[in-house]
Phi, psi and omega in degrees: 000148197292332177216352171256088178264194184292323174262023177306120175083356157299078188294323172232185187282325166305320182293327161284330162298306202291322181295298189283342188254332172255338182253315184321301192266016188286152160301177186242134167240122195254094211262359175178126186194163173254006188300160184262142180277348177280322164330296184289323180307302182283010177043071168281127203275125161317139182275312201211151165330319180283337179280301182291330171283307197281296211294121171074354189266091165301344165317290199301315181293332169304291189322305172326283198292329166318331153261018157093046173274133180281131176333307177327313187245052170214309178237349177304208187240004186286131180330140172313314179296324182293332183279311174319337187255273189340300180279352172289294187283004167249352187285315178317336185268011178252071185274117158102013173259118177313325181315318183327281198291335162300296187313297172300332174308306187294320179295313182303298189293306189265352189225004171064037168270127181245355185293150197258143197271132163230186191293321190279005170239012185280331205276295183325302178288343176281326177277323186298301178307318183301319186317321199247025195275136188240212181257168181275346162273350142337307186290324159306313193282321164318323197276348189083030190269155167215008160185128195243134174251105180295189188234080205244158176286148172295358172271356186279159190249013170052010178310308158327308185286325180307320192265356185238061159226126192207150171290345163278333173201146184230156177203104204254150161283163189222127180277122175226120213249017168339302192290341187296319195278338194289058167333317190285322198294150175297322174270017167326300192297315169324290211278343151294342179276335167291329152302337186061066185229135174231334143310132153301320171270029161249333169297309197301308204289325183288311178314314179290341184292312183281003159307304182304317184286331178307288188312326179299308174311347167113358189301146182231345185213171185229179184199150200203122179240157178226132170287322174206136203290139174254151156203123188209123166289132176151181227248102177281298202304319189312298186301341165296305166304353177277319186283314195297315172296358173094353187275152195272137179240152193282158177321318187293316187283335178303321207278326175292298193285324182305311151303344164274328191278323178290313179310292178329313196282330182296315173303344184249351146305325173282306174310339188266350189084005205262125158307160190238110186249136171231115187253113204272081153113058159266127153271096198279129155078046197259004164247125187271344177291303172306326179296322183297303187314307193251341174099186178271190200022079197208023158110001198256351201263160188203180183281154150268168185229027183289158168287153174237311200288311174317294182310301182318328189270329171308302192274342162302310190296324185297332195268327183294308184299333172263032194021071159231017168280105189278162163344137170200132188254102212257124172223130188246161191261329163252132196298343177304339181258017174310289191289001193266268196312313161338298184274344184306314216283341179283336176302323192245026196280200185197136194307314187281009198208120171282128176053052180286337173257108162274139176249090185316155184301152171311121195240136168065261188287340180263350190287057169237198193291295182308310211281315186296316178317303183313312192278355181279312165317303196281325176295321171308274185316315180261007202206196172250121204270325198282358191239023174299146175258025175055198184284158172211142196291324201034049192237163164246005183265145160266018165233024172271006184299338162302351172292328168285339183276315176285341177282312182302339170286327177276328187285318199282330193282316171317294183284318183310307203291335192283313184292323175277358164270000189086019182260357158223137180317122175287062176301090180306303186302322180277333182280323164312319194271347179253335155289313165319302207291312169308303174292342188214302182291327175320302195270005162293311172273351162292337172253006165055056179222000000 
């Protein structure tokens, strides 16, 4: 390939050595993604290149909208070839955007296509991809993935996960109870009916049952998404009852409820040895017209700019005081919060666990080269980089595993740069342990998988 060669993004001799010797061939543990386990279980066969590359990928949808592509060619009813052509017309303009690199890595690694995707090459590449399409599970297995953790609502039966356990590939669920906490939403009572809940005590009982059910199915992780971190003390049962009577609740009452539900769940996670992920700072569904048309996760989210430190500290401390703080991974969407999370993690570490509280990988709008480098440097400067649990895809795409390669190249470039600058010794054993650990070994130990 003209620019994505063996040494792509590897800036120094040590960077190239670290990548090719220690990082390149590590197996992948993708511990947070949004793949559909049912598609994996049935080894779903993709209709065409458009379905494989564009379906559900709101990263690429945003890019196309920004380039003026009509919605019909993004999420609408246009034929797959026409959607592919629209994406191909957009991509060459995306200089500096990681999607440009990701797309060409995907084309090269999965299909052996070295040509750049442009309007002129769109049809030829479309046909070449279509000729080599395989099933969803095969794309994962061919990527060197040993474990995938999907993201699942508490009401799911997890039957697909139960059949997806083999020596070659394991697929485990992740418990994500966001809807059980969203007391302010219009569909909250619809969801309570799904849980068969009418009181706050029943909600706690039901969540405890579902956490135990997930744990029995192999779940080792939970996940929570917060635009702002809640922390307020009060009578959550009274708030629940007030909302059930159809009365308006205040912002403080909403926070009281969310704090109580979250703390209850965290204690249950601790009992079941499940780690906890906190994704902080996504301001979702900003475009109300398009939300009404397309629903959530359609590419209309952005960064929140709220303050998080005081509430996050109080929330974690309230669990730590009761010895019920589980292993926790903290992700921020706004890079202004990098130093906050990197320093916050150090407040609640435990002498019996390596990196119990993690400053998680650069997330969503930050998982580009600059964002990854900043997260790595921030973690290294305030914590122990060698204990970092590394990269995840956070993706709905079955060809997104090249993002692990992208991260590994950036990691080796950063660490190798320090070595070649004389800022860390050329200690082969130590460097190999660090790179292998971040790419694979640390997350395997962290989750005990």
